[in-house]
Amino acid sequence: MKLTGEDRILGIYGLNEDYKYYFAGTMYRRDWLVKYGKNPQTGAAFTGGYTNPDDLDSWEDDVVFPSGGTDPVYISDWEWMFEIFSEALADQGITDSYCTSIYYPGFMWTGGLCSCFGEAIPIWYKGSDDVVRFGGDTPSMRAYLQCLNNWYEKGWLDPDFNERTADIFYATDDTNKRLGRVPMWLGTQAELGGRLDMHDGGLTEGIYVAGCSWPINDVYGDDSCKNVEPRALQSSTSLAGGGFYVMEGAQEKDLGPLLAMLDYLYTEEGAVLHTLGATPAQLEEAGLDTSFYQDNGIENGTYTVEENGAYRYKKVDAIVNDSGALLMATSGEKLPGYTLISSVDQGYAETYENSLKAWIKYLCGDL
């Protein structure tokens, strides 16, 4: 490859060891289910709470959904929750809120709630049989609209959804959800558990937020619209595209080191660097300054090597408890390469990890 004074683009793919947790998804106030709900099989009141007031993920309860499990699976489970949430809103004296909202056009091009009914996305798409169809005039779309109309009539659906923010994923009516006035919404990892508790005696006092997957439709439309596996909001795949620019003025002598670096990031050793960062020893060996590590509480590195079942590496607490910027600054995650996922113990609490897994229970699939 010779440089001729022109820009060059090097296309390259990143590889993931497994599917990555997504940063956002559907979530709900499970503390309100405990406070206002009853076991659908026995009629007994639910019990639950934090086992450690200082641990935002130390929640335990005995909530059971109509479908029989500890997590919502079906539309009927969601509607059961909405009945409880309506009681909670009334008890709190909140007369100008709702149970959940949707993206302002009324649907998501990525699927989302539409996909719970089958081919209910009003766009042109290619089906599994390679035939191009329009999803806006299908029985599935009719079932989706019947569902939303029922939710609207019962006061469960945000009556002003079409006037909310244009953000498709997680910022819809952000103020009210952070004030504790909305019981189900699209949010981010930073809102799970007790992370929204403002400890001011307001509506977020004692809040516990759990993530859930999109529901399977078991209520609306004919049989072709029911028991269809939904699509995740978004989910990563094992292959992701990317690219490098080789800019005008770059020297041909630099191409060798560049390609060697890229090649290294796909080796097992390079994957650790790419995913978790360099150790202080590696920095010192390379003659690099380690003061950033010292200043940010990772003087011994961002991870430890542990053989624990499938896990081989474990993130240190300073990385687990950080918002993500610290790992971004110490690793090569923004570069292409091989990303370790199932080999890494993220250090998440079981309740927190269960919420993240719910968001990729049903992967994106073809659209």
CSV table of C-alpha atoms in Angstrom, one decimal:
chain,number,residue,atom,x,y,z
A,1,MET,CA,0.0,0.0,0.0
A,2,LYS,CA,1.7,3.2,-1.1
A,3,LEU,CA,0.7,6.7,-0.1
A,4,THR,CA,0.3,9.2,-3.0
A,5,GLY,CA,-0.5,12.3,-1.1
A,6,GLU,CA,-4.2,11.4,-0.9
A,7,ASP,CA,-6.3,10.4,2.1
A,8,ARG,CA,-6.8,6.7,2.5
A,9,ILE,CA,-9.6,5.0,4.4
A,10,LEU,CA,-8.8,1.6,6.0
A,11,GLY,CA,-12.0,-0.4,6.7
A,12,ILE,CA,-11.7,-2.8,9.6
A,13,TYR,CA,-14.1,-4.8,11.7
A,14,GLY,CA,-14.2,-5.2,15.5
A,15,LEU,CA,-15.0,-8.5,17.0
A,16,ASN,CA,-16.9,-9.2,20.3
A,17,GLU,CA,-16.5,-12.4,22.3
A,18,ASP,CA,-20.2,-12.4,22.9
A,19,TYR,CA,-23.2,-10.1,22.8
A,20,LYS,CA,-22.6,-7.0,24.8
A,21,TYR,CA,-25.0,-5.6,27.4
A,22,TYR,CA,-26.8,-2.5,26.1
A,23,PHE,CA,-26.7,0.8,27.9
A,24,ALA,CA,-30.4,1.5,27.8
A,25,GLY,CA,-33.8,-0.4,28.0
A,26,THR,CA,-37.2,-0.6,29.5
A,27,MET,CA,-37.4,-0.3,33.3
A,28,TYR,CA,-40.1,0.0,35.9
A,29,ARG,CA,-40.6,0.9,39.6
A,30,ARG,CA,-40.6,-2.5,41.3
A,31,ASP,CA,-40.9,-0.9,44.7
A,32,TRP,CA,-44.4,0.2,43.7
A,33,LEU,CA,-45.3,-3.4,42.9
A,34,VAL,CA,-44.2,-4.4,46.4
A,35,LYS,CA,-46.0,-1.5,48.1
A,36,TYR,CA,-49.3,-1.7,46.1
A,37,GLY,CA,-49.4,-5.1,44.5
A,38,LYS,CA,-50.7,-8.5,45.5
A,39,ASN,CA,-49.8,-12.0,44.5
A,40,PRO,CA,-52.1,-12.9,41.5
A,41,GLN,CA,-52.3,-16.5,42.6
A,42,THR,CA,-52.7,-16.2,46.4
A,43,GLY,CA,-53.9,-12.6,46.9
A,44,ALA,CA,-51.2,-12.0,49.5
A,45,ALA,CA,-49.5,-8.7,49.7
A,46,PHE,CA,-46.0,-8.6,48.4
A,47,THR,CA,-43.0,-8.0,50.7
A,48,GLY,CA,-39.5,-6.7,49.9
A,49,GLY,CA,-36.9,-4.0,50.3
A,50,TYR,CA,-33.2,-3.3,50.6
A,51,THR,CA,-31.2,-5.7,52.7
A,52,ASN,CA,-28.4,-3.1,52.9
A,53,PRO,CA,-29.5,0.6,52.9
A,54,ASP,CA,-26.0,1.6,51.6
A,55,ASP,CA,-26.1,-0.8,48.7
A,56,LEU,CA,-28.2,0.5,45.7
A,57,ASP,CA,-28.6,-3.1,44.3
A,58,SER,CA,-29.3,-5.0,47.5
A,59,TRP,CA,-33.0,-5.4,46.8
A,60,GLU,CA,-35.0,-8.6,47.5
A,61,ASP,CA,-38.8,-9.2,47.1
A,62,ASP,CA,-41.3,-11.9,46.5
A,63,VAL,CA,-43.1,-10.3,43.5
A,64,VAL,CA,-44.7,-12.9,41.2
A,65,PHE,CA,-46.3,-11.9,37.9
A,66,PRO,CA,-49.5,-13.4,36.4
A,67,SER,CA,-47.4,-15.4,34.0
A,68,GLY,CA,-45.9,-17.2,37.0
A,69,GLY,CA,-42.4,-15.9,37.1
A,70,THR,CA,-40.5,-13.2,38.9
A,71,ASP,CA,-40.1,-11.0,35.8
A,72,PRO,CA,-42.7,-9.7,33.3
A,73,VAL,CA,-42.9,-11.7,30.1
A,74,TYR,CA,-46.2,-10.8,28.4
A,75,ILE,CA,-48.4,-7.8,27.5
A,76,SER,CA,-50.8,-9.2,30.1
A,77,ASP,CA,-48.0,-8.9,32.7
A,78,TRP,CA,-47.5,-5.2,31.7
A,79,GLU,CA,-51.2,-4.4,32.0
A,80,TRP,CA,-51.3,-6.0,35.4
A,81,MET,CA,-48.5,-3.7,36.4
A,82,PHE,CA,-50.3,-0.7,34.9
A,83,GLU,CA,-53.3,-1.4,37.1
A,84,ILE,CA,-51.0,-1.4,40.2
A,85,PHE,CA,-49.2,1.7,39.0
A,86,SER,CA,-52.5,3.5,38.5
A,87,GLU,CA,-53.4,2.8,42.1
A,88,ALA,CA,-49.9,4.0,43.2
A,89,LEU,CA,-50.3,7.3,41.3
A,90,ALA,CA,-53.7,7.9,42.8
A,91,ASP,CA,-52.4,7.1,46.3
A,92,GLN,CA,-49.6,9.6,45.8
A,93,GLY,CA,-52.0,12.2,44.6
A,94,ILE,CA,-50.5,12.4,41.2
A,95,THR,CA,-53.3,13.2,38.7
A,96,ASP,CA,-51.3,14.5,35.8
A,97,SER,CA,-49.1,11.5,35.1
A,98,TYR,CA,-49.3,8.1,33.3
A,99,CYS,CA,-47.9,4.6,33.4
A,100,THR,CA,-45.6,4.7,30.4
A,101,SER,CA,-44.8,6.8,27.3
A,102,ILE,CA,-43.7,6.0,23.7
A,103,TYR,CA,-41.5,7.7,21.1
A,104,TYR,CA,-43.2,10.8,19.7
A,105,PRO,CA,-44.1,9.4,16.2
A,106,GLY,CA,-45.9,6.5,18.0
A,107,PHE,CA,-43.5,3.8,17.0
A,108,MET,CA,-39.8,3.0,16.8
A,109,TRP,CA,-38.0,2.2,13.5
A,110,THR,CA,-35.8,-0.1,15.6
A,111,GLY,CA,-38.8,-2.3,16.6
A,112,GLY,CA,-39.3,-1.9,20.3
A,113,LEU,CA,-42.9,-2.3,21.4
A,114,CYS,CA,-44.1,-2.6,17.7
A,115,SER,CA,-42.1,-5.7,17.3
A,116,CYS,CA,-44.1,-7.4,20.1
A,117,PHE,CA,-46.9,-7.8,17.6
A,118,GLY,CA,-44.9,-9.1,14.7
A,119,GLU,CA,-44.5,-7.1,11.5
A,120,ALA,CA,-46.0,-3.9,12.9
A,121,ILE,CA,-43.4,-1.3,11.9
A,122,PRO,CA,-44.8,1.1,9.3
A,123,ILE,CA,-41.8,0.9,7.0
A,124,TRP,CA,-40.7,-1.2,4.0
A,125,TYR,CA,-38.7,-4.2,5.1
A,126,LYS,CA,-37.5,-7.5,3.7
A,127,GLY,CA,-38.9,-10.5,5.5
A,128,SER,CA,-37.3,-13.9,6.2
A,129,ASP,CA,-38.6,-15.1,2.8
A,130,ASP,CA,-36.7,-12.3,1.0
A,131,VAL,CA,-40.0,-10.6,0.0
A,132,VAL,CA,-40.2,-6.8,0.5
A,133,ARG,CA,-43.3,-5.7,2.4
A,134,PHE,CA,-44.8,-2.7,4.0
A,135,GLY,CA,-45.5,-3.1,7.7
A,136,GLY,CA,-48.1,-0.3,8.1
A,137,ASP,CA,-51.1,-2.2,6.8
A,138,THR,CA,-50.6,-5.5,8.5
A,139,PRO,CA,-52.8,-7.3,11.1
A,140,SER,CA,-49.8,-6.8,13.4
A,141,MET,CA,-50.0,-3.0,13.1
A,142,ARG,CA,-53.7,-3.1,13.8
A,143,ALA,CA,-53.1,-5.1,16.9
A,144,TYR,CA,-50.4,-2.6,18.0
A,145,LEU,CA,-52.7,0.3,17.5
A,146,GLN,CA,-55.5,-1.5,19.4
A,147,CYS,CA,-53.1,-2.0,22.3
A,148,LEU,CA,-52.1,1.7,22.4
A,149,ASN,CA,-55.7,2.8,22.1
A,150,ASN,CA,-56.7,0.7,25.1
A,151,TRP,CA,-53.8,2.0,27.1
A,152,TYR,CA,-54.7,5.6,26.1
A,153,GLU,CA,-58.4,5.1,27.1
A,154,LYS,CA,-57.4,3.7,30.5
A,155,GLY,CA,-55.0,6.5,31.2
A,156,TRP,CA,-52.0,4.2,31.1
A,157,LEU,CA,-50.3,5.9,28.1
A,158,ASP,CA,-48.8,9.3,28.2
A,159,PRO,CA,-51.5,11.5,26.5
A,160,ASP,CA,-48.8,14.0,25.5
A,161,PHE,CA,-46.3,11.5,24.0
A,162,ASN,CA,-46.3,13.2,20.7
A,163,GLU,CA,-45.1,16.5,22.3
A,164,ARG,CA,-42.2,14.9,24.2
A,165,THR,CA,-38.5,15.1,23.3
A,166,ALA,CA,-37.3,13.8,20.0
A,167,ASP,CA,-34.8,11.5,21.6
A,168,ILE,CA,-35.7,8.0,20.5
A,169,PHE,CA,-34.2,6.0,23.3
A,170,TYR,CA,-34.1,7.2,26.9
A,171,ALA,CA,-34.8,10.9,27.4
A,172,THR,CA,-38.6,11.0,27.0
A,173,ASP,CA,-40.1,13.2,29.8
A,174,ASP,CA,-36.8,12.8,31.6
A,175,THR,CA,-37.7,15.3,34.3
A,176,ASN,CA,-40.8,13.5,35.5
A,177,LYS,CA,-39.3,10.1,35.6
A,178,ARG,CA,-36.4,11.4,37.7
A,179,LEU,CA,-38.9,13.0,40.0
A,180,GLY,CA,-40.4,9.6,40.6
A,181,ARG,CA,-43.7,10.5,38.9
A,182,VAL,CA,-43.5,7.9,36.0
A,183,PRO,CA,-43.5,4.1,36.9
A,184,MET,CA,-42.2,2.7,33.5
A,185,TRP,CA,-39.9,4.2,31.0
A,186,LEU,CA,-36.9,3.8,28.7
A,187,GLY,CA,-33.8,4.6,30.7
A,188,THR,CA,-30.1,3.9,31.1
A,189,GLN,CA,-28.0,1.8,33.3
A,190,ALA,CA,-27.4,4.8,35.6
A,191,GLU,CA,-31.1,4.7,36.6
A,192,LEU,CA,-31.3,1.1,37.8
A,193,GLY,CA,-31.6,0.0,41.4
A,194,GLY,CA,-31.7,2.8,43.8
A,195,ARG,CA,-29.7,5.3,41.7
A,196,LEU,CA,-32.6,7.7,41.3
A,197,ASP,CA,-33.3,8.0,45.1
A,198,MET,CA,-32.9,11.7,45.9
A,199,HIS,CA,-33.2,11.0,49.7
A,200,ASP,CA,-35.3,14.0,50.2
A,201,GLY,CA,-38.5,12.4,51.3
A,202,GLY,CA,-40.1,12.9,47.9
A,203,LEU,CA,-41.5,10.4,45.4
A,204,THR,CA,-38.1,8.8,44.8
A,205,GLU,CA,-37.6,7.9,48.4
A,206,GLY,CA,-36.9,4.1,48.6
A,207,ILE,CA,-37.2,3.7,44.8
A,208,TYR,CA,-36.0,0.5,43.3
A,209,VAL,CA,-35.9,0.3,39.4
A,210,ALA,CA,-35.6,-3.0,37.6
A,211,GLY,CA,-35.0,-3.6,33.9
A,212,CYS,CA,-37.3,-5.8,31.8
A,213,SER,CA,-37.5,-7.1,28.2
A,214,TRP,CA,-40.1,-6.1,25.7
A,215,PRO,CA,-43.3,-8.1,26.3
A,216,ILE,CA,-44.7,-10.9,24.2
A,217,ASN,CA,-48.2,-10.1,23.0
A,218,ASP,CA,-50.8,-12.4,24.3
A,219,VAL,CA,-53.8,-10.1,24.3
A,220,TYR,CA,-54.4,-8.2,21.0
A,221,GLY,CA,-55.1,-9.3,17.5
A,222,ASP,CA,-55.4,-12.7,15.9
A,223,ASP,CA,-53.1,-15.7,16.5
A,224,SER,CA,-50.6,-14.4,13.9
A,225,CYS,CA,-49.9,-11.4,16.1
A,226,LYS,CA,-49.5,-13.3,19.3
A,227,ASN,CA,-46.6,-15.1,20.9
A,228,VAL,CA,-44.1,-13.4,18.6
A,229,GLU,CA,-40.6,-12.9,19.9
A,230,PRO,CA,-39.9,-9.1,20.2
A,231,ARG,CA,-36.8,-7.3,19.2
A,232,ALA,CA,-34.5,-5.6,21.6
A,233,LEU,CA,-34.3,-1.9,21.7
A,234,GLN,CA,-30.8,-2.3,20.3
A,235,SER,CA,-28.2,-5.0,20.8
A,236,SER,CA,-24.6,-5.4,19.8
A,237,THR,CA,-23.5,-8.2,17.5
A,238,SER,CA,-20.3,-10.1,17.3
A,239,LEU,CA,-19.1,-8.1,14.4
A,240,ALA,CA,-19.0,-4.3,14.1
A,241,GLY,CA,-17.7,-2.1,11.3
A,242,GLY,CA,-15.3,0.8,11.7
A,243,GLY,CA,-12.5,2.5,9.9
A,244,PHE,CA,-9.3,4.4,10.1
A,245,TYR,CA,-8.3,7.4,8.1
A,246,VAL,CA,-4.7,7.5,6.8
A,247,MET,CA,-4.4,11.2,6.2
A,248,GLU,CA,-2.6,13.2,3.6
A,249,GLY,CA,1.0,13.7,4.7
A,250,ALA,CA,1.3,10.4,6.5
A,251,GLN,CA,4.6,8.7,5.9
A,252,GLU,CA,4.8,5.2,4.3
A,253,LYS,CA,7.1,4.2,7.2
A,254,ASP,CA,4.2,4.7,9.6
A,255,LEU,CA,2.0,2.1,7.9
A,256,GLY,CA,4.0,-0.8,9.3
A,257,PRO,CA,3.6,0.2,13.0
A,258,LEU,CA,-0.1,1.1,12.3
A,259,LEU,CA,-0.9,-2.3,10.9
A,260,ALA,CA,1.2,-4.1,13.5
A,261,MET,CA,-0.8,-2.3,16.2
A,262,LEU,CA,-4.1,-3.3,14.6
A,263,ASP,CA,-3.0,-6.9,14.3
A,264,TYR,CA,-2.0,-6.9,18.0
A,265,LEU,CA,-5.4,-5.8,19.1
A,266,TYR,CA,-6.9,-9.0,17.7
A,267,THR,CA,-4.5,-11.3,19.7
A,268,GLU,CA,-5.5,-12.6,23.2
A,269,GLU,CA,-3.0,-10.3,24.9
A,270,GLY,CA,-4.2,-7.4,22.8
A,271,ALA,CA,-7.8,-8.1,23.6
A,272,VAL,CA,-7.1,-7.6,27.3
A,273,LEU,CA,-5.5,-4.2,26.5
A,274,HIS,CA,-8.3,-3.3,24.2
A,275,THR,CA,-11.0,-4.3,26.7
A,276,LEU,CA,-9.6,-3.6,30.1
A,277,GLY,CA,-6.5,-1.4,29.7
A,278,ALA,CA,-2.8,-1.7,30.3
A,279,THR,CA,-1.3,-2.6,33.7
A,280,PRO,CA,1.0,-0.2,35.5
A,281,ALA,CA,3.8,-2.6,34.8
A,282,GLN,CA,3.2,-2.5,31.1
A,283,LEU,CA,3.1,1.3,31.2
A,284,GLU,CA,6.4,1.4,33.1
A,285,GLU,CA,8.0,-1.1,30.7
A,286,ALA,CA,7.0,1.1,27.8
A,287,GLY,CA,8.4,4.1,29.6
A,288,LEU,CA,5.0,5.8,30.1
A,289,ASP,CA,3.8,7.9,33.0
A,290,THR,CA,1.6,6.0,35.5
A,291,SER,CA,0.5,9.1,37.5
A,292,PHE,CA,-3.0,9.0,36.0
A,293,TYR,CA,-3.5,5.5,37.5
A,294,GLN,CA,-2.2,6.7,40.8
A,295,ASP,CA,-4.5,9.8,40.8
A,296,ASN,CA,-7.6,7.8,40.0
A,297,GLY,CA,-7.5,4.9,42.5
A,298,ILE,CA,-6.3,2.3,40.0
A,299,GLU,CA,-2.7,2.2,41.0
A,300,ASN,CA,-2.7,-1.6,40.7
A,301,GLY,CA,-4.5,-1.6,37.3
A,302,THR,CA,-8.1,-1.7,36.0
A,303,TYR,CA,-8.5,-5.5,36.5
A,304,THR,CA,-7.3,-8.6,38.3
A,305,VAL,CA,-6.8,-12.0,36.7
A,306,GLU,CA,-9.1,-14.5,38.3
A,307,GLU,CA,-10.2,-18.0,37.2
A,308,ASN,CA,-13.8,-18.1,38.3
A,309,GLY,CA,-15.9,-20.4,36.1
A,310,ALA,CA,-16.1,-18.8,32.7
A,311,TYR,CA,-14.6,-15.5,34.0
A,312,ARG,CA,-10.9,-14.9,33.6
A,313,TYR,CA,-10.7,-11.3,34.5
A,314,LYS,CA,-12.4,-9.1,37.0
A,315,LYS,CA,-12.8,-5.3,36.9
A,316,VAL,CA,-11.6,-3.5,40.0
A,317,ASP,CA,-14.1,-1.5,42.1
A,318,ALA,CA,-12.9,1.9,40.9
A,319,ILE,CA,-13.8,0.9,37.3
A,320,VAL,CA,-17.1,-0.8,38.3
A,321,ASN,CA,-18.3,2.2,40.2
A,322,ASP,CA,-17.2,4.8,37.6
A,323,SER,CA,-19.5,6.2,35.0
A,324,GLY,CA,-17.4,4.7,32.2
A,325,ALA,CA,-15.1,7.6,31.4
A,326,LEU,CA,-12.2,6.0,33.4
A,327,LEU,CA,-12.2,2.8,31.5
A,328,MET,CA,-12.5,4.7,28.3
A,329,ALA,CA,-9.4,6.7,29.2
A,330,THR,CA,-7.4,3.6,30.1
A,331,SER,CA,-8.4,1.1,27.5
A,332,GLY,CA,-8.5,0.9,23.7
A,333,GLU,CA,-12.3,0.3,23.6
A,334,LYS,CA,-12.7,3.0,20.9
A,335,LEU,CA,-10.3,1.2,18.6
A,336,PRO,CA,-11.2,-1.8,16.5
A,337,GLY,CA,-10.0,-5.1,17.9
A,338,TYR,CA,-11.3,-8.1,19.9
A,339,THR,CA,-13.5,-7.2,22.8
A,340,LEU,CA,-13.7,-9.6,25.8
A,341,ILE,CA,-17.2,-9.9,27.2
A,342,SER,CA,-18.1,-13.3,28.7
A,343,SER,CA,-14.5,-13.7,30.0
A,344,VAL,CA,-14.8,-10.6,32.2
A,345,ASP,CA,-16.6,-10.4,35.5
A,346,GLN,CA,-18.0,-6.8,35.4
A,347,GLY,CA,-18.4,-6.8,39.2
A,348,TYR,CA,-22.2,-6.1,38.9
A,349,ALA,CA,-24.6,-7.2,41.6
A,350,GLU,CA,-26.9,-10.0,40.6
A,351,THR,CA,-30.0,-7.8,40.5
A,352,TYR,CA,-28.2,-5.2,38.3
A,353,GLU,CA,-26.9,-7.8,35.9
A,354,ASN,CA,-30.4,-9.4,35.6
A,355,SER,CA,-31.7,-6.1,34.5
A,356,LEU,CA,-29.1,-5.8,31.8
A,357,LYS,CA,-29.6,-9.3,30.6
A,358,ALA,CA,-33.4,-8.6,30.2
A,359,TRP,CA,-32.6,-5.9,27.7
A,360,ILE,CA,-30.9,-8.4,25.4
A,361,LYS,CA,-33.2,-11.4,26.1
A,362,TYR,CA,-34.6,-10.9,22.6
A,363,LEU,CA,-31.9,-9.7,20.2
A,364,CYS,CA,-32.5,-7.2,17.4
A,365,GLY,CA,-32.9,-9.7,14.6
A,366,ASP,CA,-33.5,-8.5,11.0
A,367,LEU,CA,-35.6,-5.4,10.4
